Each structure stands twice: as C-alpha cells, then as structure tokens.
CSV table of C-alpha atoms and ligand atoms in Angstrom, one decimal:
chain,number,residue,atom,x,y,z
A,1,MET,CA,0.0,0.0,0.0
A,2,GLY,CA,1.2,3.5,-0.8
A,3,ILE,CA,1.8,6.3,1.8
A,4,GLN,CA,-1.4,7.2,3.6
A,5,MET,CA,-1.4,10.4,5.6
A,6,LYS,CA,-5.1,11.4,5.8
A,7,GLY,CA,-6.1,12.4,9.3
A,8,ARG,CA,-2.6,12.8,10.6
A,9,SER,CA,-1.2,15.7,12.6
A,10,ILE,CA,2.2,17.2,12.0
A,11,LEU,CA,3.6,18.7,15.2
A,12,THR,CA,7.2,18.0,14.4
A,13,LEU,CA,9.2,16.2,11.7
A,14,LEU,CA,9.6,13.5,14.4
A,15,ASP,CA,6.0,12.6,13.5
A,16,LEU,CA,7.1,11.6,9.9
A,17,LYS,CA,9.0,8.6,8.6
A,18,PRO,CA,11.6,9.3,5.9
A,19,GLU,CA,9.3,7.9,3.2
A,20,GLU,CA,6.5,10.2,4.4
A,21,ILE,CA,8.8,13.2,4.1
A,22,ARG,CA,9.8,12.0,0.6
A,23,PHE,CA,6.1,11.7,-0.3
A,24,LEU,CA,5.5,15.3,0.9
A,25,LEU,CA,8.5,16.6,-1.0
A,26,ASP,CA,7.3,14.9,-4.2
A,27,LYS,CA,3.8,16.1,-3.7
A,28,ALA,CA,5.2,19.7,-3.3
A,29,LYS,CA,7.1,19.4,-6.5
A,30,ASP,CA,3.9,18.1,-8.3
A,31,PHE,CA,1.9,21.1,-6.9
A,32,LYS,CA,4.7,23.5,-8.0
A,33,GLN,CA,4.7,22.0,-11.5
A,34,ASN,CA,1.0,21.5,-12.0
A,35,ARG,CA,-0.6,24.3,-9.9
A,36,ASP,CA,-3.3,25.0,-12.5
A,37,ARG,CA,-4.4,21.3,-12.4
A,38,TYR,CA,-4.9,21.6,-8.6
A,39,ILE,CA,-6.7,24.9,-8.9
A,40,GLN,CA,-9.1,23.3,-11.5
A,41,SER,CA,-9.7,20.0,-9.6
A,42,GLU,CA,-10.3,21.6,-6.2
A,43,PRO,CA,-9.3,18.6,-4.1
A,44,LEU,CA,-10.2,20.4,-0.8
A,45,LYS,CA,-13.5,21.7,-1.9
A,46,GLY,CA,-15.8,22.1,1.1
A,47,LYS,CA,-12.9,21.7,3.6
A,48,THR,CA,-12.1,24.4,6.1
A,49,LEU,CA,-8.8,25.1,8.0
A,50,GLY,CA,-8.8,27.0,11.3
A,51,MET,CA,-5.6,29.0,11.6
A,52,ILE,CA,-4.7,30.0,15.2
A,53,PHE,CA,-1.9,32.6,15.3
A,54,GLN,CA,-0.6,33.7,18.7
A,55,LYS,CA,2.3,35.5,17.0
A,56,ARG,CA,2.9,37.4,13.8
A,57,SER,CA,3.5,35.8,10.4
A,58,THR,CA,3.9,36.7,6.7
A,59,ARG,CA,5.1,33.5,5.0
A,60,THR,CA,3.2,31.0,7.0
A,61,ARG,CA,-0.1,32.8,6.9
A,62,VAL,CA,0.1,33.8,3.3
A,63,SER,CA,1.3,30.4,2.0
A,64,THR,CA,-1.4,28.6,4.0
A,65,GLU,CA,-4.3,30.8,3.0
A,66,THR,CA,-3.1,30.8,-0.6
A,67,ALA,CA,-2.7,27.0,-0.7
A,68,MET,CA,-6.2,26.4,0.8
A,69,ALA,CA,-7.7,28.8,-1.8
A,70,GLU,CA,-5.9,27.1,-4.7
A,71,LEU,CA,-6.9,23.6,-3.4
A,72,GLY,CA,-10.5,24.7,-3.4
A,73,GLY,CA,-10.9,24.9,0.4
A,74,HIS,CA,-11.3,27.8,2.8
A,75,ALA,CA,-8.9,29.2,5.6
A,76,LEU,CA,-10.1,31.0,8.6
A,77,PHE,CA,-7.6,33.4,10.2
A,78,LEU,CA,-8.0,33.2,14.0
A,79,GLY,CA,-5.6,35.8,15.4
A,80,LYS,CA,-5.0,36.4,19.1
A,81,ASP,CA,-7.3,39.3,19.2
A,82,ASP,CA,-10.1,37.6,17.2
A,83,ILE,CA,-11.1,34.5,19.2
A,84,GLN,CA,-11.9,33.8,22.8
A,85,LEU,CA,-8.7,31.7,23.3
A,86,GLY,CA,-6.3,33.1,25.8
A,87,VAL,CA,-8.7,35.7,27.2
A,88,ASN,CA,-12.0,34.1,27.8
A,89,GLU,CA,-11.8,30.4,27.0
A,90,SER,CA,-9.5,27.5,27.7
A,91,LEU,CA,-7.3,25.9,25.1
A,92,SER,CA,-9.0,22.5,25.4
A,93,ASP,CA,-12.5,23.9,25.0
A,94,THR,CA,-11.4,25.9,22.0
A,95,ALA,CA,-9.9,22.7,20.5
A,96,ILE,CA,-13.1,20.7,21.0
A,97,VAL,CA,-15.2,23.4,19.4
A,98,LEU,CA,-13.0,23.9,16.4
A,99,GLY,CA,-12.7,20.1,16.1
A,100,ARG,CA,-16.5,19.9,15.6
A,101,MET,CA,-16.5,22.6,12.9
A,102,VAL,CA,-13.4,22.7,10.8
A,103,SER,CA,-11.5,20.0,8.9
A,104,ALA,CA,-8.0,20.7,10.3
A,105,ILE,CA,-6.2,23.3,12.5
A,106,LEU,CA,-2.9,25.0,11.9
A,107,ALA,CA,-1.5,26.8,14.9
A,108,ARG,CA,1.4,29.1,15.6
A,109,VAL,CA,2.1,29.1,19.3
A,110,PHE,CA,4.6,29.9,22.0
A,111,ALA,CA,4.9,26.7,24.1
A,112,HIS,CA,5.1,23.5,22.1
A,113,ASP,CA,2.6,21.7,24.4
A,114,THR,CA,-0.1,24.1,23.1
A,115,VAL,CA,-0.1,22.3,19.8
A,116,GLU,CA,0.0,18.9,21.6
A,117,THR,CA,-3.1,20.0,23.6
A,118,LEU,CA,-4.9,21.1,20.5
A,119,ALA,CA,-4.2,17.8,18.8
A,120,LYS,CA,-5.3,15.8,21.8
A,121,HIS,CA,-8.7,17.6,22.2
A,122,ALA,CA,-9.6,18.6,18.6
A,123,LYS,CA,-9.5,15.0,17.2
A,124,ILE,CA,-8.8,16.5,13.7
A,125,PRO,CA,-5.4,17.0,12.1
A,126,VAL,CA,-3.3,19.7,13.7
A,127,ILE,CA,-0.3,21.3,11.9
A,128,ASN,CA,2.3,23.1,14.0
A,129,ALA,CA,3.0,26.4,12.3
A,130,LEU,CA,5.9,27.3,14.7
A,131,SER,CA,6.3,26.6,18.3
A,132,ASP,CA,9.3,27.2,20.6
A,133,GLN,CA,10.5,23.7,19.8
A,134,PHE,CA,9.8,23.1,16.1
A,135,HIS,CA,8.9,24.6,12.7
A,136,PRO,CA,8.1,21.5,10.5
A,137,LEU,CA,6.6,23.4,7.6
A,138,GLN,CA,9.8,25.5,7.3
A,139,GLY,CA,11.9,22.3,7.5
A,140,LEU,CA,10.0,20.8,4.5
A,141,ALA,CA,10.5,24.0,2.5
A,142,ASP,CA,14.2,24.1,3.4
A,143,ILE,CA,14.9,20.5,2.3
A,144,LEU,CA,12.9,21.0,-0.9
A,145,THR,CA,15.0,24.0,-1.7
A,146,ILE,CA,18.2,22.2,-1.0
A,147,GLU,CA,17.2,19.2,-3.2
A,148,GLU,CA,16.1,21.5,-6.0
A,149,HIS,CA,19.5,23.3,-6.0
A,150,LEU,CA,21.8,20.4,-5.3
A,151,GLY,CA,19.9,17.5,-6.8
A,152,LYS,CA,20.0,15.4,-3.6
A,153,LEU,CA,19.8,15.5,0.1
A,154,LYS,CA,21.9,12.4,1.0
A,155,ASP,CA,25.4,13.3,2.2
A,156,VAL,CA,24.8,17.1,1.8
A,157,ARG,CA,26.8,19.0,4.4
A,158,ILE,CA,24.7,21.6,6.3
A,159,ALA,CA,26.1,24.2,8.6
A,160,TRP,CA,23.7,25.9,11.1
A,161,ILE,CA,25.2,29.1,12.5
A,162,GLY,CA,23.1,30.8,15.2
A,163,ASP,CA,20.5,30.0,17.8
A,164,GLY,CA,19.8,26.3,18.5
A,165,ASN,CA,16.1,26.6,18.8
A,166,ASN,CA,12.9,25.8,16.7
A,167,VAL,CA,14.2,25.9,13.1
A,168,CYS,CA,17.6,24.4,14.1
A,169,HIS,CA,15.9,21.5,15.9
A,170,THR,CA,13.8,20.9,12.8
A,171,LEU,CA,16.8,20.8,10.4
A,172,MET,CA,18.6,18.5,12.9
A,173,ILE,CA,15.7,16.0,12.7
A,174,ALA,CA,15.5,16.4,8.9
A,175,SER,CA,19.2,15.7,8.6
A,176,ILE,CA,18.9,12.4,10.5
A,177,LYS,CA,15.8,11.4,8.6
A,178,MET,CA,17.0,12.3,5.1
A,179,GLY,CA,20.7,11.4,5.4
A,180,MET,CA,22.3,14.8,5.6
A,181,LYS,CA,25.5,15.7,7.6
A,182,MET,CA,24.8,18.7,9.8
A,183,LYS,CA,27.1,20.7,12.0
A,184,VAL,CA,25.4,23.0,14.4
A,185,GLY,CA,27.4,26.0,15.6
A,186,THR,CA,25.8,28.0,18.4
A,187,PRO,CA,27.1,30.1,21.3
A,188,ILE,CA,27.4,28.3,24.6
A,189,GLY,CA,24.0,28.6,26.3
A,190,TYR,CA,22.1,28.6,23.0
A,191,MET,CA,22.7,25.0,22.0
A,192,PRO,CA,19.9,22.8,20.8
A,193,ASP,CA,17.8,21.1,23.5
A,194,LYS,CA,19.3,17.9,25.0
A,195,HIS,CA,16.4,15.7,23.9
A,196,ILE,CA,16.9,16.7,20.3
A,197,ILE,CA,20.7,16.1,20.5
A,198,ASP,CA,20.0,12.7,22.1
A,199,TYR,CA,17.5,11.8,19.4
A,200,CYS,CA,20.2,12.7,16.7
A,201,ASN,CA,22.9,10.7,18.5
A,202,THR,CA,20.7,7.7,18.9
A,203,ASN,CA,19.4,7.7,15.4
A,204,ALA,CA,22.6,8.7,13.5
A,205,SER,CA,23.5,6.6,10.4
A,206,SER,CA,26.5,6.6,8.0
A,207,SER,CA,25.0,9.6,6.2
A,208,GLY,CA,22.5,11.2,8.7
A,209,GLN,CA,24.6,12.8,11.4
A,210,VAL,CA,24.5,15.9,13.5
A,211,LEU,CA,27.5,17.4,15.4
A,212,VAL,CA,26.9,20.3,17.8
A,213,MET,CA,29.7,22.7,18.6
A,214,ASN,CA,30.3,26.3,19.7
A,215,ASP,CA,32.8,27.4,17.0
A,216,PRO,CA,31.2,29.0,13.9
A,217,ILE,CA,34.3,28.4,11.8
A,218,ALA,CA,34.5,24.7,12.6
A,219,ALA,CA,30.7,24.4,12.0
A,220,ILE,CA,30.8,26.1,8.5
A,221,GLU,CA,34.0,24.3,7.3
A,222,ASN,CA,33.3,22.8,3.8
A,223,ALA,CA,29.5,23.2,4.1
A,224,ASP,CA,27.4,22.8,1.0
A,225,VAL,CA,24.6,24.7,2.7
A,226,VAL,CA,24.9,27.5,5.2
A,227,VAL,CA,21.7,28.3,7.3
A,228,THR,CA,20.9,30.9,9.9
A,229,ASP,CA,17.9,32.4,11.5
A,230,THR,CA,17.1,35.4,13.6
A,231,PHE,CA,19.1,35.7,16.8
A,232,ILE,CA,16.0,37.2,18.5
A,233,SER,CA,13.0,34.8,18.1
A,234,MET,CA,9.5,36.1,18.5
A,235,GLY,CA,8.8,36.6,22.2
A,236,GLN,CA,12.5,37.1,23.1
A,237,GLU,CA,12.6,40.8,22.5
A,238,ALA,CA,13.5,41.6,26.1
A,239,GLU,CA,16.6,39.5,25.8
A,240,LYS,CA,17.8,41.4,22.7
A,241,ASN,CA,20.8,43.3,24.1
A,242,GLU,CA,22.2,40.3,26.0
A,243,LYS,CA,21.7,37.9,23.1
A,244,LEU,CA,23.4,40.2,20.6
A,245,LYS,CA,26.5,40.2,22.8
A,246,GLU,CA,26.4,36.4,23.2
A,247,PHE,CA,26.1,35.9,19.4
A,248,LYS,CA,29.1,38.0,18.5
A,249,GLY,CA,31.2,36.0,15.9
A,250,PHE,CA,28.1,34.2,14.6
A,251,GLN,CA,27.1,36.6,11.9
A,252,VAL,CA,27.1,35.0,8.5
A,253,ASN,CA,29.4,37.4,6.6
A,254,GLN,CA,32.1,37.2,3.8
A,255,GLU,CA,34.8,36.3,6.3
A,256,LEU,CA,32.9,33.4,7.7
A,257,VAL,CA,31.7,31.9,4.4
A,258,GLU,CA,35.3,31.8,3.1
A,259,HIS,CA,35.4,28.6,5.1
A,260,ALA,CA,32.3,27.0,3.4
A,261,ALA,CA,32.4,24.9,0.2
A,262,LYS,CA,33.0,27.0,-3.0
A,263,ASN,CA,29.5,26.7,-4.3
A,264,TYR,CA,27.7,26.8,-1.0
A,265,LEU,CA,24.0,27.7,-0.8
A,266,PHE,CA,22.7,30.2,1.8
A,267,LEU,CA,19.3,29.7,3.4
A,268,HIS,CA,17.4,31.7,6.0
A,269,CYS,CA,13.7,31.1,6.9
A,270,LEU,CA,13.1,34.9,7.1
A,271,PRO,CA,12.3,37.4,8.4
A,272,ARG,CA,16.0,38.5,8.4
A,273,HIS,CA,17.9,41.0,10.5
A,274,LYS,CA,21.3,42.5,9.7
A,275,GLU,CA,23.0,41.1,12.9
A,276,GLU,CA,22.7,37.5,11.7
A,277,VAL,CA,23.7,37.9,8.0
A,278,THR,CA,25.1,40.8,6.0
A,279,ASP,CA,23.4,42.2,2.9
A,280,ASP,CA,26.2,40.9,0.5
A,281,ILE,CA,25.4,37.3,1.6
A,282,ILE,CA,21.6,37.4,1.8
A,283,TYR,CA,21.3,39.2,-1.5
A,284,GLY,CA,24.4,37.6,-3.1
A,285,THR,CA,24.7,34.9,-5.7
A,286,HIS,CA,24.8,32.0,-3.2
A,287,SER,CA,21.5,32.9,-1.6
A,288,VAL,CA,18.3,31.0,-2.3
A,289,VAL,CA,16.2,32.6,0.5
A,290,PHE,CA,13.4,33.7,-1.9
A,291,ASP,CA,13.2,30.2,-3.5
A,292,GLU,CA,13.0,28.9,0.0
A,293,ALA,CA,10.2,31.4,0.9
A,294,GLU,CA,8.3,30.4,-2.2
A,295,ASN,CA,8.6,26.8,-1.4
A,296,ARG,CA,6.6,27.4,1.8
A,297,LEU,CA,3.6,27.6,-0.5
A,298,HIS,CA,4.3,24.4,-2.4
A,299,THR,CA,5.1,22.4,0.8
A,300,VAL,CA,2.1,23.5,2.8
A,301,ALA,CA,-0.1,22.7,-0.2
A,302,ALA,CA,1.4,19.2,-0.1
A,303,VAL,CA,0.8,18.9,3.6
A,304,LEU,CA,-2.8,20.2,3.5
A,305,ASN,CA,-3.8,18.0,0.5
A,306,SER,CA,-2.2,15.0,2.1
A,307,ILE,CA,-3.6,15.2,5.7
A,308,ILE,CA,-7.1,16.8,5.3
A,309,GLN,CA,-9.7,14.0,4.9
B,1,CP,N1,9.6,31.7,8.1
B,1,CP,C1,8.5,32.0,8.6
B,1,CP,O1,7.8,31.2,9.3
B,1,CP,O2,8.0,33.3,8.3
B,1,CP,P1,6.7,34.0,9.0
B,1,CP,O3,7.0,34.2,10.4
B,1,CP,O4,6.6,35.2,8.2
B,1,CP,O5,5.5,33.1,8.8
B,2,NVA,N1,13.2,31.3,15.3
B,2,NVA,C1,12.3,32.2,14.8
B,2,NVA,C2,11.6,31.6,13.5
B,2,NVA,C3,10.7,32.5,12.8
B,2,NVA,C4,10.1,31.9,11.6
B,2,NVA,C5,11.2,32.5,15.8
B,2,NVA,O1,10.8,31.6,16.6
B,2,NVA,O2,10.8,33.7,15.9
C-alpha cells in the first residue's frame, strides 16, 4: 500500500517517517509544476482550515491561505485578538469546538505543548506552524529548496550558524531522517535542547549525522549549505541586548563563508535582520532565500492536501 497520511497531525518532523517526508516533497514538486491542475480540480472543496496565530506571520499565513484557496478549500484566520482563546476560553474547549466545525487546525504558538493539547482535544489533524521547539513546515520547504538546487539530500553537508532553537531543531531532525550531515554552531548557552541532540545521536547513520559545537568556523568548514535564523526569536525581544552580545562572531558574513564549500547555498527562513547575516550574503549569488520562501507555499499545499480528509 502506498503512503497514507489522511487524518494525521504534523507537530514536528519526528512525526514523519523518511518515506513520508519523501512523499510530501514529491507532492510539493507536483503542486509546483501543476498548480493549474490543482486549482481546477479543487481537491479540498468544502474543507475548512482554522488557523490560530498567537504570533505574527507573513510567509506561514500567506502560504497557507493561498494553498487552501488554490486547493478549493477555505482558511479562517483566527488571530490572538479575534477569538476567545487566551482571554475568555480554555485551550481544550477551543480545541473541542474547532474540532466539531473545521477539517483541520494550523497553529502558531509559544509553548510546544499548546499544539499537543490542541491535537489531543480537537481530534482532527493539527499542523504546527511554529512553536518554541519546532517549525516543521519550514523544514520541509528548506529541504525541498536544497534538493532542487543540489539535486540530492543524502550526504549534503549543512552548517547551522546561530541559535539552536525551533528551526535548528527541525533541520537536525530532517538531517537524521534524510541522510544529511549537519554541523550546528551556536554560542554556549544557546545549544539545541538535549532531547533533540540525544535523538540525533541515537538515530545517526552513516549519512545522517548531527554534530553540535560552539565554534562557527568549525561548523561552517566545507559546508554545502549554510543556514541561519534570527538571533531574537518572537517573544524574546526583552533579551535582545544580552543575546546580541552572546552571538558576536556568529554573523554569516564574507569572512565566515570563506570557510564554506566554494558553491555553498545560503538559506534563511526569514524574516531576516542584519545582525545574523550581511546584505552581501543574503542578496548575493549563493543565496536561495526567496526560492526557500516560495517553497513554503508548495510544501504547505502538499501537507494540506495529504492530511485533510
Ligand atoms: N519563516 C516564517 O515562518 O515566516 P513567517 O514568520 O513570516 O511566517
Ligand atoms: N526562530 C524564529 C523563527 C521565525 C520563523 C522565531 O521563533 O521567531
């Protein structure tokens, strides 16, 4: 039997087997190549997605609303000031009510257990659209972008330079599942969570491996792909001054990328700030950040079309 994902939640890439990630990447490529066919056939006609956003978003919101429209379904934007959640109603009651009305929920939250609670009570598929721990939709777009530009994932050498949080965790898991070799360079104190490092160590193979270190030059050495993210994640604004001091030496700039492979690719999930990457790199010839942003649309379309029943 082929891959069957209807009714599934995606809270982290840990929820997906390598062959399911492969299936979603191939679906995303099909959507990208045959968008008009999907628009005509409306596979999600009559389906509704409830989108809870506790934080701001450009790419995640626009890609998801666009994908639902192009697949023939409807997306409801439920921002923090629009629904009772968080002010006047519990998370579990909100989940039960949405679960009786919509076909699936997509949620951008602070604490990861919020999406777990939604999935537990809603009894419909829940997609994590960014939590403090994971950003699975971003991870799918990132590996699609890498595969499109390098023609493969297996044995690709990725360097993460920056904060070891949600997007980093997601690429660490993707590296183990899809056979990439990742080096994570973070300041001491901003390393990935222990349970993610333990997962990577336990599940490493001859190709899928993750090494965590605190030296950006060692992390970027010979990398085929260089990735960073904001140093100040949403909700951490009060820590800005302290974090900027701690992240000194971790800016992706010309001096640092001299250590990467000659034809390296540069990725960033965006939004971007100058402290983590200089203009010449993000707007330079190695950068694929806008392909990566566009791929958020194709990958979320693949996810929605695969899991909504
Ligand atoms: N990369 C990303 O998730 O962007 P948004 O915050 O704009 O959705
Ligand atoms: N690490 C960032 C990712 C934004 C898409 C944040 O959590 O704000």
